[in-house]
Coordinates of C-alpha atoms in Angstrom, one line a residue:
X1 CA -223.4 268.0 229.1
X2 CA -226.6 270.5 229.8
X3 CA -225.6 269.8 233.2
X4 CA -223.7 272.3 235.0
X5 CA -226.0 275.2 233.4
X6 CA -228.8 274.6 236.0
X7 CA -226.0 275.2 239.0
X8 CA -227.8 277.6 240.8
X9 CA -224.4 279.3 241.7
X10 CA -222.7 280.4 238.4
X11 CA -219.6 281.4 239.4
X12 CA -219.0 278.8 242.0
X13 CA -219.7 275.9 239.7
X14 CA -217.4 277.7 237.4
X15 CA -214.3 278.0 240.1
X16 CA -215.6 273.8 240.4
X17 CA -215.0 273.1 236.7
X18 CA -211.9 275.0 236.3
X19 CA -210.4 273.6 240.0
X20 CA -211.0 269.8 238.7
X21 CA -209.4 270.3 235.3
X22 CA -206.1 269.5 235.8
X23 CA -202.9 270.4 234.1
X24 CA -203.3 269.1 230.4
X25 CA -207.0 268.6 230.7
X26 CA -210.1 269.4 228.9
X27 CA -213.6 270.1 230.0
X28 CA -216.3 270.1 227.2
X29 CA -219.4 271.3 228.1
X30 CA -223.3 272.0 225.5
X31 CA -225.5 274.2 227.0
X32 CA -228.3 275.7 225.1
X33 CA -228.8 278.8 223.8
X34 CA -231.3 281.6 224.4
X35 CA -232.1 281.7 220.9
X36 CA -232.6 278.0 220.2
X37 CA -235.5 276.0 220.4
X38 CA -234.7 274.7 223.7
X39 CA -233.8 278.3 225.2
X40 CA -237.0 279.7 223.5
X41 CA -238.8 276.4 225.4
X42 CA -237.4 277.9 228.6
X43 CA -238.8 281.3 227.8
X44 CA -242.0 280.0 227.6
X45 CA -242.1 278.7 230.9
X46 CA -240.4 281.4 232.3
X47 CA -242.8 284.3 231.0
X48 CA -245.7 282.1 233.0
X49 CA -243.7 281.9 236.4
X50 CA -243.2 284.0 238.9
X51 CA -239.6 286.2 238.4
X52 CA -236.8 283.9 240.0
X53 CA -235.5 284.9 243.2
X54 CA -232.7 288.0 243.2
X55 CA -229.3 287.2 241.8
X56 CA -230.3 284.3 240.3
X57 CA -228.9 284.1 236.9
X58 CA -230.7 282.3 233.9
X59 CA -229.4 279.1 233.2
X60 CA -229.4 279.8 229.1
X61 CA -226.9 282.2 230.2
X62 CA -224.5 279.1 229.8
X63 CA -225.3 279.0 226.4
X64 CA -223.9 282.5 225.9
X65 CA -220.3 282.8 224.5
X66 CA -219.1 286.2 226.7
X67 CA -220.4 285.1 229.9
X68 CA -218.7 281.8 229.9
X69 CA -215.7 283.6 228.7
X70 CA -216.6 285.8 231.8
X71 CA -216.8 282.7 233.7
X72 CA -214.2 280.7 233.0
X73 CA -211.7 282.7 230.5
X74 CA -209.6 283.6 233.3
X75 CA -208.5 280.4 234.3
X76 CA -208.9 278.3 231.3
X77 CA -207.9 278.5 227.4
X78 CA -211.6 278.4 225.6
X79 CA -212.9 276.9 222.3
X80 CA -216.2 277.7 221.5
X81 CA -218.8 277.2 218.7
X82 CA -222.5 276.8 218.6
X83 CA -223.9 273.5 216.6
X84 CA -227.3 272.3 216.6
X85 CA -228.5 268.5 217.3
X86 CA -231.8 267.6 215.0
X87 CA -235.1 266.6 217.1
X88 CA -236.6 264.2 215.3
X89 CA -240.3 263.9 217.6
X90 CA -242.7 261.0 216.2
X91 CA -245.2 263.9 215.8
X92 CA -246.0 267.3 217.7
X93 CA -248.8 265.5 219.2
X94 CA -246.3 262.9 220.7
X95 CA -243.6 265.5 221.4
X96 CA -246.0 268.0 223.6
X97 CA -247.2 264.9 225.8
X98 CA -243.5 263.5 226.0
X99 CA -242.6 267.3 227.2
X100 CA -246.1 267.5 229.4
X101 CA -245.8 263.8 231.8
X102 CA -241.6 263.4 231.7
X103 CA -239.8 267.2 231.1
X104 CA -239.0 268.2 235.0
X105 CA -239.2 272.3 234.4
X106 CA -242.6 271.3 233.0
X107 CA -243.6 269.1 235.6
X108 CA -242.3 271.9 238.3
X109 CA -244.0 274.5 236.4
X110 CA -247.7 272.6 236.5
X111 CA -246.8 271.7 240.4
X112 CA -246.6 275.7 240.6
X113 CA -249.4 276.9 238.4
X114 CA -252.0 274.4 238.2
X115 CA -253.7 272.3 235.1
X116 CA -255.5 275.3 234.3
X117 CA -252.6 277.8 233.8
X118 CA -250.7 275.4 232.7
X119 CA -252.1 274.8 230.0
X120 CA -251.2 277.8 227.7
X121 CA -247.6 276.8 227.9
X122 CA -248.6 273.3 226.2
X123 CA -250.5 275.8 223.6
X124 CA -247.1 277.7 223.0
X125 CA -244.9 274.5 223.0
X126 CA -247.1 273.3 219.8
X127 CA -246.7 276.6 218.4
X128 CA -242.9 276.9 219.0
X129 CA -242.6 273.0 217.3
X130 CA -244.6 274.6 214.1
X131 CA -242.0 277.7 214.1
X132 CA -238.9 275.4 214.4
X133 CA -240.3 272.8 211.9
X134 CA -238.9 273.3 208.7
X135 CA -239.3 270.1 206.8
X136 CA -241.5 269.2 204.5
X137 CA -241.8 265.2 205.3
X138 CA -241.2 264.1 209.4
X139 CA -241.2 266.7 211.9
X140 CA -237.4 267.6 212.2
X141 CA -236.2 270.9 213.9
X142 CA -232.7 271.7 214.9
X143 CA -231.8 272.9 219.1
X144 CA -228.9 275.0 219.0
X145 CA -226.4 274.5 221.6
X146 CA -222.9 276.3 222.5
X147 CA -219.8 274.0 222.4
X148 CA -217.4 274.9 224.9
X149 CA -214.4 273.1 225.0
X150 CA -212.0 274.3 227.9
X151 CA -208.5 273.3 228.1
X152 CA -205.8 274.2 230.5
X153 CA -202.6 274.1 229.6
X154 CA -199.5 272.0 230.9

């Protein structure tokens, strides 16, 4: 799961998934949404780095319904629906420095821009946390992901 999303190739990891599903098989895949609080992490970083190179396709495109119909409709007989898994962070504190030292499009994104620009994507992470939040006791926020489950037929 959330794997096959940051194939830099699309459509070629697509003809891969469909190609090792045999006859009778399943493939499931998660990728996040755009919209969820993952995707919207991904934005964040992305509106501080540079536009990625031509052709390159976002990898939150995964977490789109049509374009993995696109992808893999043709070939395989599709189930989708999104669902959300609950983050349950000790505390936003703990969360943004878990993100910050172990999260590898962080730790590329600080390599690239420095401490110094770096830091306003920390500012927005804490931010984007408080939007998400909506409990009233222990931080708890849901990430929205898109269930794919692709079957091909006997």
């Amino acid at each position: 799961t959330f794997g096959v999303m940051f194939a830099p190739r699309q459509k070629v990891a697509a003809a891969e998934v469909a190609r090792v599903c045999r006859p009778g098989g399943s493939v499931v895949l998660a990728n996040w949404t755009a919209d969820g609080f993952i995707g919207r992490l991904f934005g964040i970083i992305q509106r501080h780095l540079p536009p990625p190179a031509a052709g390159a396709s976002s990898p939150l495109a995964w977490g789109d319904e049509r374009h993995v119909r696109t992808l893999l409709g043709g070939q395989l007989l599709l189930a989708q629906e999104r669902r959300a898994v609950t983050l349950r962070p000790p505390s936003r504190d703990l969360m943004v420095a878990a993100y910050e030292n172990a999260f590898g499009p962080f730790l590329l994104a600080r390599k690239a821009l420095g401490d110094e620009a770096f830091a306003p994507i920390l500012e927005e992470l804490g931010a984007l946390i408080a939007e998400f939040d909506d409990s009233d006791g222990p931080l708890a926020f849901p990430a929205e992901y898109l269930l794919t489950i692709a079957h091909r037929p006997q």
